[in-house]
PDB file of C-alpha atoms in Angstrom:
ATOM      1  CA  MET A   1      66.763 -70.765 -66.200  1.00 54.00           C
ATOM      2  CA  ARG A   2      64.831 -73.357 -64.213  1.00 60.00           C
ATOM      3  CA  ALA A   3      65.161 -77.049 -65.043  1.00 65.00           C
ATOM      4  CA  ARG A   4      62.307 -78.503 -67.075  1.00 76.00           C
ATOM      5  CA  THR A   5      60.262 -81.476 -65.903  1.00 83.00           C
ATOM      6  CA  THR A   6      59.643 -84.607 -67.956  1.00 86.00           C
ATOM      7  CA  GLN A   7      56.037 -83.520 -68.371  1.00 89.00           C
ATOM      8  CA  GLU A   8      57.120 -80.152 -69.774  1.00 88.00           C
ATOM      9  CA  ASP A   9      59.565 -81.823 -72.156  1.00 90.00           C
ATOM     10  CA  GLY A  10      56.717 -84.018 -73.377  1.00 93.00           C
ATOM     11  CA  ARG A  11      54.493 -81.026 -74.052  1.00 93.00           C
ATOM     12  CA  ILE A  12      57.293 -79.234 -75.895  1.00 94.00           C
ATOM     13  CA  ALA A  13      57.887 -82.313 -78.062  1.00 94.00           C
ATOM     14  CA  LEU A  14      54.154 -82.369 -78.857  1.00 94.00           C
ATOM     15  CA  ILE A  15      54.261 -78.722 -79.929  1.00 94.00           C
ATOM     16  CA  GLN A  16      57.275 -79.371 -82.155  1.00 93.00           C
ATOM     17  CA  SER A  17      55.526 -82.230 -83.961  1.00 91.00           C
ATOM     18  CA  ASP A  18      53.219 -81.798 -86.961  1.00 87.00           C
ATOM     19  CA  ILE A  19      49.860 -80.452 -85.828  1.00 85.00           C
ATOM     20  CA  TRP A  20      46.753 -80.549 -88.022  1.00 88.00           C
ATOM     21  CA  ILE A  21      44.254 -77.742 -87.474  1.00 87.00           C
ATOM     22  CA  GLY A  22      41.039 -78.215 -89.427  1.00 84.00           C
ATOM     23  CA  PHE A  23      40.222 -74.588 -90.234  1.00 88.00           C
ATOM     24  CA  PRO A  24      37.456 -73.993 -92.833  1.00 91.00           C
ATOM     25  CA  ARG A  25      39.639 -73.101 -95.829  1.00 92.00           C
ATOM     26  CA  ALA A  26      41.632 -76.339 -95.418  1.00 93.00           C
ATOM     27  CA  GLU A  27      38.482 -78.417 -94.883  1.00 94.00           C
ATOM     28  CA  GLN A  28      37.007 -76.928 -98.057  1.00 95.00           C
ATOM     29  CA  VAL A  29      39.945 -78.195-100.114  1.00 96.00           C
ATOM     30  CA  LEU A  30      39.826 -81.583 -98.379  1.00 95.00           C
ATOM     31  CA  ASP A  31      36.116 -81.907 -99.199  1.00 95.00           C
ATOM     32  CA  ARG A  32      36.847 -81.229-102.881  1.00 95.00           C
ATOM     33  CA  LEU A  33      39.681 -83.755-102.896  1.00 96.00           C
ATOM     34  CA  GLN A  34      37.603 -86.403-101.172  1.00 95.00           C
ATOM     35  CA  GLY A  35      34.882 -85.911-103.765  1.00 94.00           C
ATOM     36  CA  LEU A  36      37.437 -86.521-106.510  1.00 95.00           C
ATOM     37  CA  ILE A  37      38.946 -89.636-104.968  1.00 94.00           C
ATOM     38  CA  GLU A  38      35.495 -91.156-104.375  1.00 92.00           C
ATOM     39  CA  ALA A  39      34.198 -90.294-107.859  1.00 89.00           C
ATOM     40  CA  PRO A  40      33.421 -93.171-110.253  1.00 90.00           C
ATOM     41  CA  ARG A  41      36.003 -93.932-112.908  1.00 88.00           C
ATOM     42  CA  GLN A  42      35.491 -92.313-116.293  1.00 85.00           C
ATOM     43  CA  THR A  43      37.431 -91.775-119.514  1.00 81.00           C
ATOM     44  CA  ARG A  44      38.459 -88.218-118.614  1.00 85.00           C
ATOM     45  CA  MET A  45      38.814 -87.999-114.852  1.00 90.00           C
ATOM     46  CA  PRO A  46      38.410 -84.520-113.334  1.00 92.00           C
ATOM     47  CA  GLY A  47      41.258 -83.065-111.279  1.00 94.00           C
ATOM     48  CA  LEU A  48      42.324 -80.066-109.258  1.00 95.00           C
ATOM     49  CA  LEU A  49      45.153 -77.533-109.196  1.00 95.00           C
ATOM     50  CA  VAL A  50      45.684 -76.086-105.704  1.00 96.00           C
ATOM     51  CA  HIS A  51      47.949 -73.063-105.737  1.00 95.00           C
ATOM     52  CA  GLY A  52      49.100 -70.312-103.417  1.00 95.00           C
ATOM     53  CA  ALA A  53      52.151 -68.812-101.756  1.00 94.00           C
ATOM     54  CA  SER A  54      54.903 -71.057-100.438  1.00 93.00           C
ATOM     55  CA  GLY A  55      54.022 -72.161 -96.904  1.00 93.00           C
ATOM     56  CA  ILE A  56      50.310 -71.404 -97.243  1.00 95.00           C
ATOM     57  CA  GLY A  57      49.340 -74.988 -96.328  1.00 94.00           C
ATOM     58  CA  LYS A  58      49.144 -76.980 -99.565  1.00 95.00           C
ATOM     59  CA  THR A  59      51.509 -79.758 -98.460  1.00 93.00           C
ATOM     60  CA  MET A  60      49.835 -79.941 -95.058  1.00 94.00           C
ATOM     61  CA  ILE A  61      46.483 -80.582 -96.747  1.00 95.00           C
ATOM     62  CA  ALA A  62      47.979 -83.185 -99.090  1.00 95.00           C
ATOM     63  CA  ARG A  63      49.605 -85.107 -96.252  1.00 94.00           C
ATOM     64  CA  ASN A  64      46.390 -85.060 -94.235  1.00 94.00           C
ATOM     65  CA  LEU A  65      44.479 -86.638 -97.120  1.00 95.00           C
ATOM     66  CA  SER A  66      47.234 -89.197 -97.739  1.00 94.00           C
ATOM     67  CA  ARG A  67      46.980 -90.334 -94.105  1.00 93.00           C
ATOM     68  CA  LYS A  68      43.214 -90.750 -94.509  1.00 92.00           C
ATOM     69  CA  TYR A  69      43.693 -92.901 -97.617  1.00 93.00           C
ATOM     70  CA  ALA A  70      46.779 -94.779 -96.475  1.00 90.00           C
ATOM     71  CA  PRO A  71      47.750 -98.047 -98.217  1.00 87.00           C
ATOM     72  CA  GLU A  72      45.998-101.172 -96.874  1.00 88.00           C
ATOM     73  CA  TYR A  73      47.139-104.753 -97.339  1.00 82.00           C
ATOM     74  CA  ASP A  74      44.554-107.129 -98.834  1.00 80.00           C
ATOM     75  CA  PRO A  75      45.464-110.692 -97.735  1.00 83.00           C
ATOM     76  CA  ALA A  76      42.973-112.238-100.177  1.00 80.00           C
ATOM     77  CA  SER A  77      44.786-110.852-103.212  1.00 76.00           C
ATOM     78  CA  ASP A  78      48.181-110.445-101.512  1.00 77.00           C
ATOM     79  CA  ILE A  79      48.214-106.849-102.765  1.00 78.00           C
ATOM     80  CA  THR A  80      48.589-103.592-100.896  1.00 81.00           C
ATOM     81  CA  ARG A  81      45.752-101.385-102.103  1.00 87.00           C
ATOM     82  CA  THR A  82      46.881 -97.801-102.536  1.00 90.00           C
ATOM     83  CA  PRO A  83      44.011 -95.421-103.353  1.00 93.00           C
ATOM     84  CA  LEU A  84      46.200 -92.305-103.185  1.00 96.00           C
ATOM     85  CA  LEU A  85      49.760 -91.795-104.369  1.00 96.00           C
ATOM     86  CA  LEU A  86      51.377 -88.587-103.091  1.00 96.00           C
ATOM     87  CA  LEU A  87      54.550 -87.613-104.936  1.00 95.00           C
ATOM     88  CA  GLN A  88      56.836 -84.617-105.062  1.00 93.00           C
ATOM     89  CA  ALA A  89      57.670 -83.346-108.519  1.00 92.00           C
ATOM     90  CA  PRO A  90      61.344 -83.817-109.411  1.00 92.00           C
ATOM     91  CA  PRO A  91      63.581 -80.701-109.242  1.00 92.00           C
ATOM     92  CA  ALA A  92      63.223 -80.399-113.024  1.00 90.00           C
ATOM     93  CA  PRO A  93      60.700 -81.877-115.501  1.00 91.00           C
ATOM     94  CA  ASP A  94      62.544 -85.139-116.122  1.00 90.00           C
ATOM     95  CA  GLU A  95      60.339 -88.067-117.249  1.00 92.00           C
ATOM     96  CA  ARG A  96      62.802 -90.834-116.379  1.00 90.00           C
ATOM     97  CA  ARG A  97      63.500 -89.417-112.942  1.00 91.00           C
ATOM     98  CA  PHE A  98      59.763 -89.087-112.299  1.00 93.00           C
ATOM     99  CA  TYR A  99      59.066 -92.717-113.214  1.00 93.00           C
ATOM    100  CA  LEU A 100      61.926 -93.880-110.979  1.00 90.00           C
ATOM    101  CA  HIS A 101      60.479 -91.784-108.164  1.00 91.00           C
ATOM    102  CA  ILE A 102      57.075 -93.466-108.615  1.00 93.00           C
ATOM    103  CA  LEU A 103      58.630 -96.934-108.465  1.00 91.00           C
ATOM    104  CA  ALA A 104      60.456 -96.058-105.247  1.00 89.00           C
ATOM    105  CA  ALA A 105      57.253 -94.625-103.752  1.00 90.00           C
ATOM    106  CA  VAL A 106      55.324 -97.875-104.294  1.00 88.00           C
ATOM    107  CA  GLY A 107      58.145-100.034-102.949  1.00 83.00           C
ATOM    108  CA  ALA A 108      59.464-101.258-106.300  1.00 78.00           C
ATOM    109  CA  PRO A 109      62.775 -99.431-106.766  1.00 73.00           C
ATOM    110  CA  ALA A 110      64.468 -99.866-110.113  1.00 68.00           C
ATOM    111  CA  THR A 111      67.901-100.654-108.655  1.00 67.00           C
ATOM    112  CA  ALA A 112      67.661-104.310-109.710  1.00 60.00           C
ATOM    113  CA  LEU A 113      66.646-103.463-113.280  1.00 63.00           C
ATOM    114  CA  SER A 114      69.099-103.602-116.140  1.00 60.00           C
ATOM    115  CA  ALA A 115      70.215-100.414-117.833  1.00 57.00           C
ATOM    116  CA  ARG A 116      67.978-101.229-120.808  1.00 62.00           C
ATOM    117  CA  ALA A 117      64.977-101.689-118.529  1.00 63.00           C
ATOM    118  CA  GLN A 118      65.573 -98.235-117.081  1.00 74.00           C
ATOM    119  CA  ASN A 119      64.959 -96.321-120.292  1.00 84.00           C
ATOM    120  CA  VAL A 120      61.861 -94.102-120.373  1.00 88.00           C
ATOM    121  CA  ALA A 121      59.712 -96.422-122.509  1.00 88.00           C
ATOM    122  CA  SER A 122      60.416 -99.480-120.319  1.00 88.00           C
ATOM    123  CA  LEU A 123      59.878 -97.547-117.112  1.00 90.00           C
ATOM    124  CA  GLU A 124      56.572 -96.211-118.433  1.00 91.00           C
ATOM    125  CA  VAL A 125      55.269 -99.737-119.095  1.00 90.00           C
ATOM    126  CA  ARG A 126      56.424-100.956-115.672  1.00 90.00           C
ATOM    127  CA  VAL A 127      54.906 -98.007-113.826  1.00 92.00           C
ATOM    128  CA  ILE A 128      51.528 -98.345-115.545  1.00 94.00           C
ATOM    129  CA  ALA A 129      51.374-102.080-114.776  1.00 91.00           C
ATOM    130  CA  LEU A 130      52.256-101.593-111.116  1.00 90.00           C
ATOM    131  CA  LEU A 131      49.918 -98.678-110.521  1.00 92.00           C
ATOM    132  CA  ARG A 132      47.011-100.451-112.188  1.00 90.00           C
ATOM    133  CA  ASP A 133      47.344-103.340-109.702  1.00 87.00           C
ATOM    134  CA  LEU A 134      47.260-100.977-106.699  1.00 89.00           C
ATOM    135  CA  GLY A 135      43.658 -99.901-107.163  1.00 88.00           C
ATOM    136  CA  LEU A 136      44.810 -96.312-107.482  1.00 93.00           C
ATOM    137  CA  ARG A 137      42.178 -93.548-107.443  1.00 95.00           C
ATOM    138  CA  MET A 138      44.253 -90.366-107.296  1.00 96.00           C
ATOM    139  CA  ILE A 139      47.766 -89.113-108.026  1.00 96.00           C
ATOM    140  CA  MET A 140      48.828 -85.984-106.163  1.00 96.00           C
ATOM    141  CA  ILE A 141      51.886 -84.071-107.396  1.00 95.00           C
ATOM    142  CA  ASP A 142      53.261 -81.632-104.836  1.00 95.00           C
ATOM    143  CA  GLU A 143      55.717 -78.839-105.710  1.00 93.00           C
ATOM    144  CA  VAL A 144      54.502 -78.982-109.311  1.00 92.00           C
ATOM    145  CA  HIS A 145      56.071 -75.561-109.881  1.00 92.00           C
ATOM    146  CA  ASN A 146      59.408 -77.419-110.127  1.00 92.00           C
ATOM    147  CA  LEU A 147      58.573 -77.975-113.783  1.00 90.00           C
ATOM    148  CA  LEU A 148      59.331 -74.274-114.335  1.00 90.00           C
ATOM    149  CA  ALA A 149      63.025 -75.188-114.010  1.00 91.00           C
ATOM    150  CA  GLY A 150      62.872 -76.810-117.445  1.00 90.00           C
ATOM    151  CA  THR A 151      62.554 -75.476-120.959  1.00 90.00           C
ATOM    152  CA  HIS A 152      59.130 -74.970-122.531  1.00 88.00           C
ATOM    153  CA  ARG A 153      59.535 -78.243-124.426  1.00 90.00           C
ATOM    154  CA  GLU A 154      60.509 -80.142-121.261  1.00 91.00           C
ATOM    155  CA  GLN A 155      57.530 -78.677-119.436  1.00 90.00           C
ATOM    156  CA  ARG A 156      55.140 -79.800-122.187  1.00 90.00           C
ATOM    157  CA  ARG A 157      56.583 -83.330-122.192  1.00 91.00           C
ATOM    158  CA  PHE A 158      56.230 -83.587-118.405  1.00 92.00           C
ATOM    159  CA  LEU A 159      52.624 -82.353-118.527  1.00 91.00           C
ATOM    160  CA  ASN A 160      51.954 -84.922-121.253  1.00 91.00           C
ATOM    161  CA  VAL A 161      53.204 -87.628-118.855  1.00 93.00           C
ATOM    162  CA  LEU A 162      50.824 -86.458-116.129  1.00 93.00           C
ATOM    163  CA  ARG A 163      47.882 -86.384-118.524  1.00 92.00           C
ATOM    164  CA  TYR A 164      48.820 -89.810-119.908  1.00 92.00           C
ATOM    165  CA  LEU A 165      48.946 -91.388-116.443  1.00 94.00           C
ATOM    166  CA  SER A 166      45.557 -89.916-115.556  1.00 93.00           C
ATOM    167  CA  ASN A 167      44.004 -91.161-118.818  1.00 92.00           C
ATOM    168  CA  GLU A 168      45.570 -94.623-118.817  1.00 93.00           C
ATOM    169  CA  LEU A 169      44.803 -95.385-115.162  1.00 94.00           C
ATOM    170  CA  GLU A 170      41.508 -93.472-115.022  1.00 94.00           C
ATOM    171  CA  VAL A 171      42.582 -91.651-111.865  1.00 95.00           C
ATOM    172  CA  SER A 172      42.121 -88.081-110.716  1.00 95.00           C
ATOM    173  CA  LEU A 173      45.166 -85.856-110.987  1.00 95.00           C
ATOM    174  CA  VAL A 174      45.808 -83.223-108.328  1.00 96.00           C
ATOM    175  CA  CYS A 175      48.663 -80.718-108.627  1.00 95.00           C
ATOM    176  CA  LEU A 176      49.862 -78.452-105.837  1.00 95.00           C
ATOM    177  CA  GLY A 177      52.267 -75.563-106.238  1.00 94.00           C
ATOM    178  CA  VAL A 178      52.906 -71.852-106.084  1.00 93.00           C
ATOM    179  CA  SER A 179      50.742 -69.626-108.245  1.00 88.00           C
ATOM    180  CA  GLU A 180      53.512 -69.164-110.827  1.00 86.00           C
ATOM    181  CA  ALA A 181      52.922 -72.766-111.897  1.00 82.00           C
ATOM    182  CA  VAL A 182      49.387 -71.961-113.058  1.00 87.00           C
ATOM    183  CA  ASP A 183      50.563 -70.505-116.368  1.00 83.00           C
ATOM    184  CA  ALA A 184      52.712 -73.586-117.008  1.00 81.00           C
ATOM    185  CA  ILE A 185      49.751 -75.918-116.401  1.00 86.00           C
ATOM    186  CA  ARG A 186      47.589 -73.781-118.665  1.00 83.00           C
ATOM    187  CA  GLY A 187      50.195 -74.349-121.364  1.00 77.00           C
ATOM    188  CA  ASP A 188      48.659 -77.813-121.861  1.00 82.00           C
ATOM    189  CA  ILE A 189      45.100 -76.948-122.900  1.00 85.00           C
ATOM    190  CA  GLN A 190      43.749 -80.489-122.548  1.00 85.00           C
ATOM    191  CA  LEU A 191      45.154 -80.848-119.024  1.00 85.00           C
ATOM    192  CA  ALA A 192      44.041 -77.358-117.978  1.00 86.00           C
ATOM    193  CA  ARG A 193      40.455 -78.112-119.048  1.00 87.00           C
ATOM    194  CA  ARG A 194      40.141 -80.975-116.592  1.00 87.00           C
ATOM    195  CA  LEU A 195      41.948 -79.341-113.654  1.00 92.00           C
ATOM    196  CA  ASP A 196      39.761 -76.955-111.696  1.00 92.00           C
ATOM    197  CA  GLU A 197      41.762 -74.233-109.964  1.00 93.00           C
ATOM    198  CA  HIS A 198      41.587 -73.577-106.226  1.00 94.00           C
ATOM    199  CA  HIS A 199      43.564 -70.614-104.915  1.00 95.00           C
ATOM    200  CA  LEU A 200      44.668 -70.501-101.273  1.00 95.00           C
ATOM    201  CA  PRO A 201      45.214 -66.804-100.473  1.00 95.00           C
ATOM    202  CA  ASN A 202      47.376 -65.392 -97.703  1.00 96.00           C
ATOM    203  CA  TRP A 203      45.523 -64.732 -94.475  1.00 97.00           C
ATOM    204  CA  ARG A 204      43.944 -61.307 -94.011  1.00 96.00           C
ATOM    205  CA  ASP A 205      42.775 -59.288 -91.036  1.00 95.00           C
ATOM    206  CA  ASP A 206      39.285 -60.734 -90.752  1.00 95.00           C
ATOM    207  CA  ALA A 207      37.113 -63.033 -88.638  1.00 94.00           C
ATOM    208  CA  GLU A 208      38.454 -66.161 -90.377  1.00 95.00           C
ATOM    209  CA  PHE A 209      42.013 -65.276 -89.364  1.00 96.00           C
ATOM    210  CA  SER A 210      40.956 -64.537 -85.777  1.00 95.00           C
ATOM    211  CA  ASP A 211      39.123 -67.872 -85.530  1.00 95.00           C
ATOM    212  CA  MET A 212      42.141 -69.744 -86.929  1.00 95.00           C
ATOM    213  CA  ILE A 213      44.501 -68.149 -84.398  1.00 96.00           C
ATOM    214  CA  GLN A 214      42.195 -68.994 -81.515  1.00 94.00           C
ATOM    215  CA  THR A 215      41.835 -72.588 -82.736  1.00 94.00           C
ATOM    216  CA  LEU A 216      45.597 -72.936 -83.137  1.00 95.00           C
ATOM    217  CA  ILE A 217      46.389 -71.533 -79.684  1.00 96.00           C
ATOM    218  CA  ALA A 218      43.717 -73.767 -78.137  1.00 94.00           C
ATOM    219  CA  ALA A 219      45.510 -76.769 -79.645  1.00 94.00           C
ATOM    220  CA  MET A 220      48.707 -75.903 -77.780  1.00 96.00           C
ATOM    221  CA  PRO A 221      49.173 -77.906 -74.528  1.00 95.00           C
ATOM    222  CA  LEU A 222      49.269 -74.832 -72.258  1.00 95.00           C
ATOM    223  CA  GLU A 223      47.765 -74.796 -68.775  1.00 94.00           C
ATOM    224  CA  LYS A 224      46.231 -71.315 -69.023  1.00 94.00           C
ATOM    225  CA  LYS A 225      43.987 -69.596 -71.544  1.00 94.00           C
ATOM    226  CA  SER A 226      45.584 -66.951 -73.750  1.00 93.00           C
ATOM    227  CA  ASN A 227      43.449 -63.803 -73.935  1.00 92.00           C
ATOM    228  CA  LEU A 228      44.973 -61.743 -76.710  1.00 94.00           C
ATOM    229  CA  LYS A 229      44.015 -58.233 -77.745  1.00 95.00           C
ATOM    230  CA  VAL A 230      43.098 -57.340 -81.308  1.00 95.00           C
ATOM    231  CA  LYS A 231      46.408 -55.465 -81.589  1.00 96.00           C
ATOM    232  CA  SER A 232      48.302 -58.701 -80.969  1.00 96.00           C
ATOM    233  CA  LEU A 233      46.374 -60.509 -83.698  1.00 96.00           C
ATOM    234  CA  LYS A 234      47.279 -57.731 -86.135  1.00 96.00           C
ATOM    235  CA  GLN A 235      50.932 -58.056 -85.102  1.00 96.00           C
ATOM    236  CA  ILE A 236      50.876 -61.824 -85.678  1.00 96.00           C
ATOM    237  CA  LEU A 237      49.524 -61.144 -89.169  1.00 96.00           C
ATOM    238  CA  ALA A 238      52.199 -58.515 -89.854  1.00 94.00           C
ATOM    239  CA  LEU A 239      55.051 -60.684 -88.559  1.00 93.00           C
ATOM    240  CA  SER A 240      53.958 -63.727 -90.562  1.00 94.00           C
ATOM    241  CA  GLY A 241      52.916 -61.987 -93.753  1.00 93.00           C
ATOM    242  CA  GLY A 242      49.719 -64.028 -93.615  1.00 95.00           C
ATOM    243  CA  VAL A 243      51.607 -67.253 -94.444  1.00 95.00           C
ATOM    244  CA  THR A 244      50.279 -70.321 -92.624  1.00 95.00           C
ATOM    245  CA  SER A 245      53.639 -71.994 -91.945  1.00 93.00           C
ATOM    246  CA  ARG A 246      55.027 -68.801 -90.405  1.00 94.00           C
ATOM    247  CA  ILE A 247      51.924 -68.354 -88.270  1.00 95.00           C
ATOM    248  CA  PHE A 248      52.288 -71.921 -86.974  1.00 95.00           C
ATOM    249  CA  ALA A 249      56.004 -71.397 -86.293  1.00 94.00           C
ATOM    250  CA  LEU A 250      55.291 -68.175 -84.403  1.00 96.00           C
ATOM    251  CA  ILE A 251      52.571 -69.683 -82.202  1.00 96.00           C
ATOM    252  CA  LYS A 252      54.636 -72.804 -81.538  1.00 95.00           C
ATOM    253  CA  ASP A 253      57.674 -70.706 -80.590  1.00 95.00           C
ATOM    254  CA  LEU A 254      55.623 -68.558 -78.199  1.00 96.00           C
ATOM    255  CA  SER A 255      53.979 -71.648 -76.698  1.00 96.00           C
ATOM    256  CA  ILE A 256      57.327 -73.289 -75.970  1.00 95.00           C
ATOM    257  CA  ASP A 257      58.567 -70.059 -74.371  1.00 94.00           C
ATOM    258  CA  ALA A 258      55.406 -69.965 -72.243  1.00 95.00           C
ATOM    259  CA  ILE A 259      56.172 -73.457 -70.920  1.00 95.00           C
ATOM    260  CA  ILE A 260      59.847 -72.714 -70.296  1.00 93.00           C
ATOM    261  CA  THR A 261      59.125 -69.445 -68.445  1.00 92.00           C
ATOM    262  CA  GLY A 262      56.212 -70.902 -66.503  1.00 93.00           C
ATOM    263  CA  ASP A 263      53.727 -68.337 -67.867  1.00 94.00           C
ATOM    264  CA  GLU A 264      51.697 -71.204 -69.393  1.00 95.00           C
ATOM    265  CA  CYS A 265      49.916 -68.857 -71.812  1.00 95.00           C
ATOM    266  CA  ILE A 266      50.741 -66.627 -74.760  1.00 96.00           C
ATOM    267  CA  THR A 267      50.636 -62.985 -73.703  1.00 96.00           C
ATOM    268  CA  ASP A 268      50.336 -59.696 -75.587  1.00 96.00           C
ATOM    269  CA  ASP A 269      53.729 -58.692 -74.183  1.00 96.00           C
ATOM    270  CA  ALA A 270      55.358 -61.875 -75.513  1.00 95.00           C
ATOM    271  CA  ILE A 271      53.993 -61.194 -79.004  1.00 96.00           C
ATOM    272  CA  ALA A 272      55.192 -57.572 -78.850  1.00 94.00           C
ATOM    273  CA  LYS A 273      58.733 -58.742 -78.055  1.00 92.00           C
ATOM    274  CA  TRP A 274      58.827 -61.697 -80.455  1.00 92.00           C
ATOM    275  CA  THR A 275      61.068 -61.530 -83.523  1.00 87.00           C
ATOM    276  CA  PRO A 276      61.395 -63.998 -86.392  1.00 80.00           C
ATOM    277  CA  VAL A 277      64.290 -66.437 -86.196  1.00 68.00           C
ATOM    278  CA  TRP A 278      65.898 -64.960 -89.329  1.00 55.00           C
ATOM    279  CA  SER A 279      65.830 -61.490 -87.725  1.00 58.00           C
ATOM    280  CA  ARG A 280      67.540 -62.777 -84.594  1.00 55.00           C
ATOM    281  CA  HIS A 281      70.321 -64.310 -86.647  1.00 48.00           C
ATOM    282  CA  ALA A 282      70.708 -61.133 -88.680  1.00 47.00           C
ATOM    283  CA  ASN A 283      70.933 -58.989 -85.538  1.00 48.00           C
ATOM    284  CA  ALA A 284      73.529 -61.323 -83.989  1.00 44.00           C
ATOM    285  CA  HIS A 285      75.578 -61.211 -87.181  1.00 43.00           C
ATOM    286  CA  ARG A 286      75.507 -57.407 -87.238  1.00 44.00           C
ATOM    287  CA  ARG A 287      76.656 -57.280 -83.603  1.00 44.00           C
ATOM    288  CA  LEU A 288      79.549 -59.577 -84.437  1.00 39.00           C
ATOM    289  CA  GLU A 289      80.521 -57.412 -87.386  1.00 45.00           C
ATOM    290  CA  LYS A 290      80.511 -54.257 -85.219  1.00 47.00           C
ATOM    291  CA  SER A 291      82.690 -55.955 -82.621  1.00 46.00           C
ATOM    292  CA  GLY A 292      85.167 -56.965 -85.307  1.00 47.00           C
ATOM    293  CA  VAL A 293      84.672 -60.718 -84.855  1.00 41.00           C
TER     294      VAL A 293
END
């Protein structure tokens, strides 16, 4: 294998970093979210539940919006304005743990608080006071399906917390999770009424998928254009199961190989020979077993 140049290493590092591709289905969700965060305050703020398969792109969309509405320091008031707070739901619907997570996210960890001040009621008061001073407009809860790990009663209590925060702060609530979480959210009728649902389906063999693949490949720092046949696009879809994260991983892997080999483009032959990482490991394990290792 030939030695790589510094320039090639730089391009490979760029491929391995997070890459945002503004394909229409993602932009549609972002437009809806931006409309919510810019909406005037009201007693019952509208919200959104974005759901779909794991790896379909929900977190990618959330992080893109959070970068657009990043915290800004206001020297006049000596306050860091935070229009958007992006949080990950705790592994189980635990109110206390959730409030502690919020405090850590806004730079006010509860480590210095007394044990009494760390009970749920005290944490609730502290969180509300802090968030109100931030000029918050939206709370986004990623991995909201984690609440399914709790009992029905625990789920209802956690949903009550989310609804309470939205009401008290007059902020939009956005939840992101796998589709199984939809039924749990619907379990709280009042919350379900204010959360519109937006489903992100797996990719299918259509023009939208073809356009996305072409846009993604064009974003790769390769020196030559990749002219793929329709058969290769179908194979990419089959290998990835139509899941966005797997599609990105596949294209990134092929792009890095193209740089290393000097081909500088993704070829039909490379796609035909490509196998998922988990398949490679499984095959290697089976070979070891046959050899008695």
